Amino acid sequence: MTKTTTALSVILTVHREGARIQATARSLLYAFNKVKSKGIQPELIVVRDASDNLTVEYTDTTLAELFKGHDIHLYDVDFESMGAARNFGIQQSAGVIVAVIDADDLVSEDVFTRGVEYIQSHEEEAESTAYHPEYTFAFGIEYWGRKSPDSASQGFVKRPLINDP
C-alpha cells in the first residue's frame, strides 16, 4: 500500500496531560483552519504514549468534537518515551513537512502557515533541516517563556546543543 503524500503532517504526542489537552487542541484547530484557508491540507497524527485514562477520555472527546472534517489518525503505543513517540508519529506521517507538538503545548494561529511559507521559500536548504519556533511558552505545572536564538545569527553557539562528553 502506497502512502499519499500531503504537504503538512502535525504529530501530536500525548502522555498524561489530562484536561490540558483541551487548550492544545483548540490552538491546533485554529492553526489547522488557517493553513487550510491557504490551500494546504494538513493531517494530524495523534500518538498516545502510555496515556492515563483521564487523558485518553479528554483526547477522544476533545479531538472528536473539534477535528470533524480534518484528516486525523490516532495511535496508541506504550513506549513511555517522548522521543520514541515522536519518531513513531513521524514514521506514520505522509507529510513533506512534519511538525511535532506535545499535548501540553499551545501553537499560534499562523505557526504552520508561516512555517510552510518559509520552508517553501527556502527549498534549496530545507531538504533535511529542522526549524524551531522563535518563542516557546510553558503552561500547566510550570509557567515560562523562552526566546530561541536563530542558529544562523551572529554569535550563536552550537556547543550547548551537542552532547559531547
Backbone as ProteinMPNN parsed JSONL, in Angstrom:
{"seq_chain_A": "MTKTTTALSVILTVHREGARIQATARSLLYAFNKVKSKGIQPELIVVRDASDNLTVEYTDTTLAELFKGHDIHLYDVDFESMGAARNFGIQQSAGVIVAVIDADDLVSEDVFTRGVEYIQSHEEEAESTAYHPEYTFAFGIEYWGRKSPDSASQGFVKRPLINDP", "coords_chain_A": {"N_chain_A": [[0.843, -1.184, 0.0], [0.657, 2.154, -0.92], [1.61, 5.232, 0.463], [-0.204, 8.276, 0.498], [1.065, 11.383, -0.344], [1.16, 14.288, 1.62], [1.108, 17.828, 2.197], [1.631, 18.789, 4.793], [2.234, 17.331, 7.873], [1.189, 17.011, 11.179], [2.417, 16.037, 14.18], [1.103, 14.988, 17.127], [2.029, 14.403, 20.264], [0.947, 12.569, 23.001], [0.717, 12.137, 26.45], [0.343, 12.116, 29.641], [-1.417, 14.312, 30.045], [-3.992, 15.051, 30.717], [-6.74, 17.251, 31.225], [-5.437, 19.432, 30.128], [-4.957, 19.013, 27.461], [-7.114, 20.009, 26.102], [-6.844, 22.804, 25.702], [-4.579, 22.788, 24.083], [-5.56, 21.366, 21.847], [-7.5, 23.153, 20.923], [-5.911, 25.343, 20.152], [-4.447, 24.111, 18.134], [-6.512, 23.565, 16.33], [-7.256, 26.161, 15.448], [-4.886, 26.823, 14.124], [-4.841, 24.786, 12.183], [-7.164, 25.432, 10.718], [-6.409, 27.896, 9.677], [-4.161, 27.232, 8.047], [-5.423, 25.544, 6.254], [-7.061, 27.392, 4.991], [-5.292, 28.562, 3.333], [-5.015, 26.765, 1.356], [-3.658, 24.44, 1.954], [-3.718, 21.157, 2.912], [-3.65, 19.813, 5.982], [-2.529, 16.972, 7.922], [-3.329, 15.324, 10.955], [-1.549, 13.536, 13.233], [-2.003, 11.658, 15.937], [-0.342, 10.509, 18.686], [-0.727, 8.563, 21.282], [1.013, 7.903, 24.066], [1.431, 5.594, 26.423], [-0.688, 6.702, 27.87], [-2.764, 7.972, 30.522], [-6.051, 7.067, 31.82], [-7.731, 9.333, 32.127], [-6.555, 11.215, 30.408], [-6.84, 9.855, 27.962], [-9.64, 9.848, 27.775], [-10.205, 12.658, 27.628], [-8.767, 13.225, 25.31], [-10.091, 11.656, 23.34], [-12.773, 12.738, 23.406], [-12.393, 15.535, 23.036], [-10.868, 15.765, 20.609], [-12.579, 14.453, 18.796], [-14.766, 16.151, 18.844], [-13.706, 18.656, 18.017], [-12.164, 18.255, 15.645], [-13.666, 17.392, 13.444], [-14.044, 16.549, 10.077], [-11.412, 16.937, 9.475], [-8.259, 15.518, 8.514], [-7.3, 12.983, 10.422], [-5.391, 10.824, 12.451], [-5.135, 8.276, 14.832], [-3.051, 6.78, 17.203], [-2.226, 4.334, 19.588], [0.375, 3.715, 21.744], [3.011, 2.204, 23.692], [5.529, 3.251, 24.606], [6.582, 4.912, 26.529], [8.245, 7.101, 26.213], [9.12, 10.225, 25.111], [10.655, 10.86, 22.846], [10.664, 8.427, 21.351], [7.918, 8.194, 20.861], [7.465, 10.471, 19.293], [9.112, 9.873, 17.08], [7.808, 7.553, 16.148], [5.356, 8.678, 15.35], [6.262, 10.341, 13.279], [7.135, 8.407, 11.482], [4.668, 7.386, 10.706], [3.593, 9.421, 9.282], [2.561, 11.25, 6.329], [3.504, 13.553, 5.392], [5.31, 16.076, 3.6], [6.4, 18.129, 4.927], [6.937, 18.113, 8.364], [5.619, 18.681, 11.531], [6.098, 18.796, 15.044], [4.31, 18.502, 17.986], [3.642, 18.741, 21.443], [1.187, 17.476, 23.758], [0.752, 19.312, 25.732], [1.346, 21.751, 24.724], [0.88, 25.018, 23.319], [-0.013, 26.482, 20.223], [0.557, 29.1, 17.852], [-1.876, 30.761, 15.81], [-0.952, 31.121, 13.202], [1.325, 29.534, 12.923], [1.829, 27.166, 11.406], [1.154, 27.972, 8.81], [2.946, 30.127, 8.348], [5.309, 28.715, 8.735], [5.275, 26.75, 6.662], [5.238, 28.467, 4.427], [7.732, 29.737, 4.786], [9.522, 27.575, 4.568], [8.951, 26.709, 1.956], [9.898, 28.916, 0.564], [12.564, 28.666, 0.952], [13.525, 26.353, -0.245], [15.874, 25.211, -1.279], [17.582, 24.841, 0.865], [16.129, 23.382, 2.632], [15.876, 20.613, 2.633], [16.612, 18.595, 4.62], [16.263, 19.952, 7.017], [15.833, 21.188, 10.306], [13.423, 23.163, 11.877], [12.583, 25.577, 14.337], [10.3, 27.139, 16.577], [10.517, 30.674, 17.217], [9.725, 31.694, 19.674], [8.821, 30.066, 22.665], [6.492, 28.828, 25.051], [5.621, 27.674, 28.286], [2.977, 26.075, 30.043], [0.791, 25.126, 32.706], [2.026, 22.887, 34.933], [4.454, 24.221, 35.134], [5.277, 27.637, 34.403], [6.579, 29.534, 31.885], [8.463, 31.509, 29.565], [10.353, 31.489, 26.544], [12.876, 32.686, 24.388], [14.241, 31.504, 21.494], [17.434, 31.5, 20.085], [18.305, 32.339, 16.703], [19.853, 29.973, 14.713], [21.389, 30.775, 12.606], [22.211, 33.257, 13.264], [24.565, 35.809, 14.136], [26.972, 35.101, 16.568], [25.717, 32.888, 17.601], [25.943, 29.982, 19.528], [26.76, 26.706, 19.088], [27.677, 24.686, 20.699], [26.412, 24.109, 23.308], [24.266, 22.561, 22.456], [25.193, 20.166, 21.666], [25.799, 16.944, 22.744], [28.478, 16.127, 24.038], [30.811, 14.249, 25.571]], "CA_chain_A": [[0.0, 0.0, 0.0], [1.439, 3.371, -1.056], [1.095, 6.383, 1.204], [-0.454, 9.508, -0.231], [1.861, 12.467, 0.219], [0.443, 15.509, 1.966], [2.07, 18.914, 2.393], [1.964, 19.03, 6.19], [1.785, 16.41, 8.924], [1.426, 17.5, 12.53], [2.475, 14.937, 15.121], [0.726, 15.404, 18.476], [2.364, 13.345, 21.219], [0.086, 12.671, 24.178], [1.174, 11.256, 27.527], [-0.574, 12.18, 30.795], [-1.721, 15.742, 30.178], [-5.338, 15.264, 31.239], [-7.562, 18.307, 30.634], [-4.617, 20.418, 29.412], [-5.005, 18.764, 26.016], [-8.196, 20.793, 25.512], [-6.282, 24.077, 25.225], [-3.694, 22.452, 22.969], [-6.392, 21.004, 20.699], [-8.127, 24.372, 20.38], [-4.904, 26.132, 19.43], [-4.165, 23.365, 16.902], [-7.629, 23.751, 15.418], [-7.106, 27.481, 14.827], [-3.757, 26.749, 13.192], [-5.268, 23.938, 11.063], [-8.104, 26.195, 9.891], [-5.651, 28.944, 8.978], [-3.349, 26.644, 6.984], [-6.368, 25.061, 5.237], [-7.544, 28.551, 4.234], [-4.239, 28.864, 2.357], [-4.998, 25.698, 0.368], [-2.805, 23.341, 2.394], [-4.484, 20.176, 3.687], [-2.784, 19.166, 6.963], [-3.002, 15.772, 8.612], [-2.978, 15.28, 12.366], [-1.189, 12.201, 13.714], [-2.023, 11.684, 17.392], [0.323, 9.337, 19.252], [-0.901, 8.473, 22.734], [2.07, 7.034, 24.585], [1.22, 5.212, 27.819], [-1.571, 7.729, 28.44], [-3.675, 7.534, 31.571], [-7.457, 7.022, 31.412], [-8.268, 10.688, 32.035], [-6.025, 11.807, 29.176], [-7.498, 9.162, 26.849], [-11.011, 10.36, 27.71], [-10.168, 14.033, 27.106], [-8.293, 13.178, 23.918], [-11.173, 11.152, 22.491], [-13.911, 13.655, 23.309], [-11.982, 16.833, 22.501], [-10.489, 15.66, 19.203], [-13.774, 14.109, 18.02], [-15.609, 17.35, 18.776], [-13.078, 19.778, 17.321], [-11.487, 17.971, 14.383], [-14.544, 16.816, 12.424], [-13.717, 17.033, 8.741], [-9.964, 17.019, 9.297], [-7.552, 14.248, 8.344], [-6.727, 12.702, 11.737], [-5.047, 9.419, 12.684], [-4.85, 8.083, 16.257], [-2.288, 5.569, 17.52], [-1.894, 4.099, 20.994], [1.634, 2.992, 21.895], [3.434, 2.092, 25.088], [6.975, 3.442, 24.644], [6.936, 5.732, 27.689], [9.388, 7.902, 25.777], [8.696, 11.297, 24.212], [11.386, 10.736, 21.591], [10.175, 7.271, 20.606], [6.563, 8.517, 20.415], [7.606, 11.416, 18.172], [9.645, 9.147, 15.924], [6.739, 6.696, 15.651], [4.433, 9.544, 14.621], [6.906, 10.765, 12.03], [7.113, 7.244, 10.579], [3.295, 7.2, 10.217], [3.153, 10.616, 8.559], [2.667, 11.318, 4.877], [3.832, 14.937, 5.074], [6.6, 16.543, 3.116], [6.815, 18.926, 6.081], [6.419, 17.493, 9.58], [5.719, 19.483, 12.745], [5.896, 17.984, 16.234], [3.712, 19.267, 19.069], [3.273, 17.942, 22.607], [-0.197, 17.726, 24.153], [0.657, 20.435, 26.663], [1.848, 22.931, 24.015], [-0.027, 25.87, 22.565], [0.607, 26.981, 19.0], [-0.101, 30.296, 17.335], [-2.778, 30.508, 14.691], [-0.257, 31.128, 11.913], [2.601, 28.847, 13.006], [2.006, 26.234, 10.288], [1.104, 28.751, 7.58], [4.234, 30.82, 8.188], [6.357, 27.705, 8.612], [5.233, 26.189, 5.306], [5.668, 29.532, 3.51], [9.174, 29.929, 4.941], [10.219, 26.411, 4.021], [8.795, 26.735, 0.503], [10.737, 29.98, 0.002], [13.961, 28.287, 1.184], [13.557, 24.933, -0.595], [17.233, 24.724, -1.542], [18.245, 24.481, 2.126], [15.159, 22.775, 3.54], [15.771, 19.165, 2.428], [16.584, 17.864, 5.896], [16.511, 20.985, 8.005], [14.879, 21.288, 11.405], [13.075, 24.53, 12.231], [12.038, 25.663, 15.687], [9.693, 28.458, 16.78], [11.359, 31.665, 17.88], [9.285, 31.803, 21.066], [8.072, 28.947, 23.244], [5.96, 29.11, 26.376], [5.103, 26.51, 29.01], [1.865, 26.342, 30.941], [0.425, 23.917, 33.444], [2.801, 22.763, 36.161], [5.422, 25.328, 35.083], [4.94, 28.743, 33.516], [7.77, 30.247, 31.468], [8.587, 31.842, 28.152], [11.757, 31.447, 26.128], [13.191, 33.056, 23.018], [15.334, 30.679, 20.979], [18.231, 32.255, 19.11], [18.394, 31.813, 15.343], [21.151, 29.312, 14.56], [22.15, 31.473, 11.58], [22.561, 34.588, 13.747], [25.93, 36.016, 14.596], [27.135, 34.861, 17.983], [25.056, 31.658, 18.024], [26.906, 28.972, 19.985], [26.173, 25.377, 18.922], [28.258, 23.758, 21.675], [25.469, 23.606, 24.319], [23.306, 21.65, 21.847], [25.875, 18.905, 21.37], [26.085, 16.127, 23.919], [29.838, 15.629, 23.799], [31.397, 14.036, 26.911]], "C_chain_A": [[0.885, 1.243, 0.0], [0.788, 4.504, -0.284], [0.843, 7.541, 0.252], [0.359, 10.606, 0.443], [0.965, 13.674, 0.476], [1.496, 16.582, 2.243], [2.546, 18.996, 3.843], [1.372, 17.955, 7.093], [2.131, 17.038, 10.264], [1.328, 16.299, 13.466], [2.156, 15.506, 16.498], [1.023, 14.24, 19.41], [1.62, 13.611, 22.522], [0.581, 11.677, 25.216], [0.143, 11.28, 28.654], [-0.946, 13.639, 31.086], [-3.11, 16.023, 30.737], [-6.07, 16.365, 30.491], [-6.744, 19.345, 29.877], [-4.657, 20.225, 27.905], [-6.102, 19.584, 25.343], [-7.677, 22.121, 24.954], [-5.369, 23.84, 24.027], [-4.513, 22.173, 21.712], [-7.046, 22.238, 20.082], [-7.11, 25.219, 19.612], [-4.518, 25.432, 18.129], [-5.274, 23.564, 15.876], [-7.546, 25.1, 14.712], [-5.999, 27.455, 13.78], [-4.11, 25.887, 11.973], [-6.206, 24.709, 10.141], [-7.381, 27.266, 9.084], [-4.859, 28.348, 7.813], [-4.247, 26.078, 5.878], [-6.892, 26.211, 4.385], [-6.529, 28.991, 3.185], [-4.094, 27.749, 1.324], [-4.111, 24.518, 0.726], [-3.628, 22.42, 3.289], [-3.549, 19.492, 4.685], [-3.39, 17.847, 7.451], [-2.522, 15.853, 10.053], [-2.743, 13.825, 12.747], [-1.092, 12.309, 15.228], [-1.408, 10.382, 17.895], [0.16, 9.414, 20.764], [0.09, 7.438, 23.254], [1.859, 6.795, 26.07], [0.347, 6.249, 28.548], [-2.466, 7.143, 29.52], [-5.124, 7.649, 31.069], [-8.067, 8.409, 31.24], [-7.811, 11.351, 30.74], [-6.67, 11.167, 27.947], [-8.917, 9.696, 26.667], [-11.051, 11.767, 27.126], [-9.73, 14.054, 25.646], [-9.426, 12.749, 22.999], [-12.289, 12.175, 22.316], [-13.519, 14.974, 22.648], [-11.66, 16.752, 21.018], [-11.687, 15.327, 18.327], [-14.655, 15.338, 17.817], [-14.998, 18.41, 17.863], [-12.605, 19.468, 15.903], [-12.343, 17.217, 13.372], [-14.146, 17.401, 11.069], [-12.232, 17.216, 8.49], [-9.394, 15.62, 9.158], [-6.805, 13.948, 9.642], [-6.536, 11.192, 11.894], [-4.606, 9.281, 14.138], [-4.157, 6.742, 16.466], [-2.064, 5.507, 19.027], [-0.65, 3.228, 21.045], [2.014, 2.978, 23.366], [4.959, 2.187, 25.19], [7.435, 4.073, 25.958], [8.201, 6.55, 27.415], [8.889, 8.953, 24.789], [9.361, 11.153, 22.846], [10.883, 9.59, 20.737], [8.768, 7.524, 20.072], [6.609, 9.478, 19.228], [8.085, 10.688, 16.922], [8.609, 8.22, 15.313], [5.758, 7.53, 14.823], [4.994, 10.0, 13.288], [6.887, 9.626, 11.02], [5.722, 7.02, 9.987], [2.874, 8.323, 9.28], [3.366, 10.496, 7.058], [3.148, 12.698, 4.431], [5.224, 15.147, 4.526], [7.233, 17.396, 4.215], [6.154, 18.308, 7.307], [6.672, 18.423, 10.759], [5.4, 18.585, 13.931], [5.433, 18.887, 17.372], [3.425, 18.298, 20.215], [1.889, 18.372, 23.083], [-0.346, 18.795, 25.227], [1.278, 21.691, 26.064], [0.677, 23.733, 23.467], [0.714, 26.306, 21.31], [-0.145, 28.217, 18.547], [-0.915, 29.934, 16.099], [-2.03, 30.393, 13.363], [1.066, 30.35, 11.908], [2.827, 27.916, 11.811], [2.027, 26.978, 8.955], [2.449, 29.431, 7.335], [5.387, 29.835, 8.029], [6.424, 27.12, 7.214], [5.707, 27.233, 4.299], [7.182, 29.738, 3.577], [9.945, 28.784, 4.29], [10.123, 26.396, 2.497], [9.661, 27.815, -0.142], [12.227, 29.71, 0.194], [14.18, 26.813, 0.835], [14.963, 24.391, -0.788], [17.964, 24.307, -0.273], [17.36, 23.648, 3.042], [15.088, 21.255, 3.467], [15.692, 18.383, 3.728], [16.918, 18.816, 7.033], [15.429, 20.945, 9.078], [14.668, 22.758, 11.73], [12.408, 24.502, 13.597], [11.413, 27.036, 15.85], [10.641, 29.399, 17.522], [11.01, 31.786, 19.357], [8.546, 30.541, 21.479], [7.672, 29.321, 24.665], [5.472, 27.809, 26.997], [3.943, 26.966, 29.882], [1.51, 25.035, 31.616], [1.172, 23.878, 34.753], [3.822, 23.9, 36.26], [4.891, 26.401, 34.142], [6.231, 29.463, 33.172], [7.683, 30.561, 29.98], [10.056, 31.868, 27.791], [11.862, 31.891, 24.674], [14.397, 32.228, 22.59], [16.115, 31.482, 19.957], [18.213, 31.56, 17.749], [19.784, 31.212, 15.158], [22.003, 29.957, 13.467], [22.6, 32.857, 12.045], [24.008, 34.635, 14.232], [25.99, 35.807, 16.11], [26.439, 33.609, 18.489], [26.11, 30.613, 18.375], [26.225, 27.596, 19.935], [26.589, 24.42, 20.039], [27.247, 23.252, 22.719], [24.449, 22.606, 23.778], [23.89, 20.264, 21.614], [26.194, 18.179, 22.664], [27.422, 15.447, 23.693], [30.542, 15.478, 25.141], [32.754, 14.666, 27.104]], "O_chain_A": [[1.774, 1.365, 0.842], [-0.423, 4.713, -0.362], [1.603, 7.752, -0.693], [0.337, 10.738, 1.667], [0.122, 14.028, -0.348], [2.657, 16.259, 2.496], [3.724, 19.243, 4.098], [0.167, 17.704, 7.077], [3.239, 17.537, 10.457], [0.296, 15.631, 13.537], [2.851, 16.399, 16.982], [0.351, 13.21, 19.358], [1.655, 14.713, 23.068], [0.835, 10.514, 24.902], [-0.832, 10.53, 28.612], [-0.809, 14.125, 32.209], [-3.373, 17.138, 31.188], [-6.03, 16.415, 29.262], [-7.301, 20.076, 29.057], [-4.418, 21.169, 27.152], [-6.033, 19.831, 24.139], [-8.041, 22.511, 23.844], [-5.387, 24.61, 23.067], [-4.198, 22.683, 20.637], [-7.136, 22.351, 18.86], [-7.418, 25.748, 18.544], [-4.285, 26.099, 17.121], [-5.001, 23.714, 14.685], [-7.746, 25.173, 13.499], [-6.154, 27.997, 12.686], [-3.722, 26.218, 10.853], [-6.064, 24.649, 8.919], [-7.721, 27.506, 7.925], [-4.879, 28.895, 6.711], [-3.885, 26.123, 4.702], [-7.141, 26.035, 3.192], [-6.874, 29.715, 2.252], [-3.171, 27.771, 0.51], [-3.84, 23.674, -0.129], [-4.171, 22.855, 4.304], [-2.73, 18.668, 4.28], [-4.602, 17.643, 7.395], [-1.447, 16.382, 10.335], [-3.63, 12.985, 12.602], [-0.199, 12.978, 15.747], [-1.885, 9.293, 17.576], [0.81, 10.213, 21.438], [0.011, 6.255, 22.921], [2.081, 7.691, 26.885], [0.619, 6.616, 29.691], [-2.873, 5.984, 29.452], [-5.383, 8.251, 30.028], [-8.837, 8.635, 30.306], [-8.613, 11.984, 30.053], [-7.009, 11.867, 26.993], [-9.346, 9.965, 25.545], [-11.845, 12.041, 26.226], [-10.266, 14.817, 24.843], [-9.693, 13.404, 21.992], [-12.705, 12.449, 21.19], [-14.245, 15.475, 21.789], [-12.129, 17.585, 20.242], [-11.807, 15.86, 17.225], [-15.221, 15.535, 16.742], [-15.695, 18.993, 17.032], [-12.645, 20.347, 15.042], [-11.814, 16.485, 12.535], [-13.939, 18.607, 10.942], [-11.837, 17.614, 7.394], [-9.985, 14.65, 9.633], [-5.791, 14.582, 9.934], [-7.399, 10.396, 11.521], [-3.798, 10.074, 14.622], [-4.61, 5.708, 15.976], [-1.749, 6.516, 19.658], [-0.615, 2.142, 20.466], [1.402, 3.667, 24.183], [5.604, 1.321, 25.78], [8.536, 3.802, 26.437], [9.089, 6.67, 28.259], [8.309, 8.618, 23.757], [8.709, 11.306, 21.813], [10.693, 9.751, 19.532], [8.45, 7.116, 18.955], [5.864, 9.307, 18.263], [7.528, 10.866, 15.839], [8.53, 8.104, 14.09], [5.376, 7.132, 13.723], [4.281, 10.038, 12.286], [6.65, 9.852, 9.833], [5.61, 6.513, 8.871], [1.89, 8.181, 8.555], [4.225, 9.751, 6.584], [3.197, 12.983, 3.234], [6.183, 14.489, 4.929], [8.449, 17.381, 4.405], [4.959, 18.013, 7.295], [7.791, 18.895, 10.963], [4.535, 17.714, 13.84], [6.066, 19.895, 17.684], [3.011, 17.163, 19.981], [1.469, 19.503, 22.839], [-1.468, 19.147, 25.593], [1.69, 22.593, 26.794], [-0.389, 23.183, 23.188], [1.933, 26.48, 21.333], [-1.335, 28.368, 18.822], [-0.663, 28.926, 15.44], [-2.447, 29.634, 12.489], [1.853, 30.496, 10.973], [3.928, 27.891, 11.261], [2.823, 26.655, 8.073], [3.02, 29.324, 6.25], [6.328, 30.089, 7.278], [7.506, 27.006, 6.638], [6.496, 26.915, 3.409], [7.836, 29.894, 2.546], [10.903, 29.008, 3.55], [11.107, 26.103, 1.819], [10.111, 27.649, -1.276], [13.063, 30.439, -0.339], [14.92, 26.108, 1.522], [15.22, 23.225, -0.489], [18.885, 23.492, -0.338], [17.797, 23.248, 4.121], [14.292, 20.657, 4.191], [14.775, 17.582, 3.907], [17.746, 18.519, 7.894], [14.258, 20.699, 8.788], [15.632, 23.514, 11.845], [11.753, 23.527, 13.963], [11.939, 28.012, 15.316], [11.454, 28.972, 18.342], [11.895, 31.959, 20.196], [7.736, 30.012, 20.718], [8.391, 30.021, 25.378], [4.962, 26.937, 26.293], [3.927, 28.088, 30.39], [1.887, 23.961, 31.147], [0.977, 24.746, 35.604], [4.029, 24.469, 37.332], [4.149, 26.109, 33.204], [6.918, 29.955, 34.068], [6.915, 29.943, 29.243], [10.904, 32.22, 28.611], [11.04, 31.518, 23.838], [15.441, 32.25, 23.241], [15.526, 32.081, 19.057], [18.116, 30.335, 17.669], [20.786, 31.878, 15.421], [23.208, 29.715, 13.403], [23.294, 33.56, 11.31], [24.578, 33.636, 14.671], [25.129, 36.299, 16.838], [26.543, 33.284, 19.671], [27.051, 30.386, 17.615], [25.248, 27.35, 20.642], [25.897, 23.432, 20.287], [27.23, 22.052, 22.994], [23.83, 21.878, 24.554], [23.155, 19.302, 21.392], [26.795, 18.751, 23.573], [27.48, 14.317, 23.21], [30.843, 16.48, 25.79], [33.339, 14.554, 28.182]]}, "name": "protein", "num_of_chains": 1, "seq": "MTKTTTALSVILTVHREGARIQATARSLLYAFNKVKSKGIQPELIVVRDASDNLTVEYTDTTLAELFKGHDIHLYDVDFESMGAARNFGIQQSAGVIVAVIDADDLVSEDVFTRGVEYIQSHEEEAESTAYHPEYTFAFGIEYWGRKSPDSASQGFVKRPLINDP"}
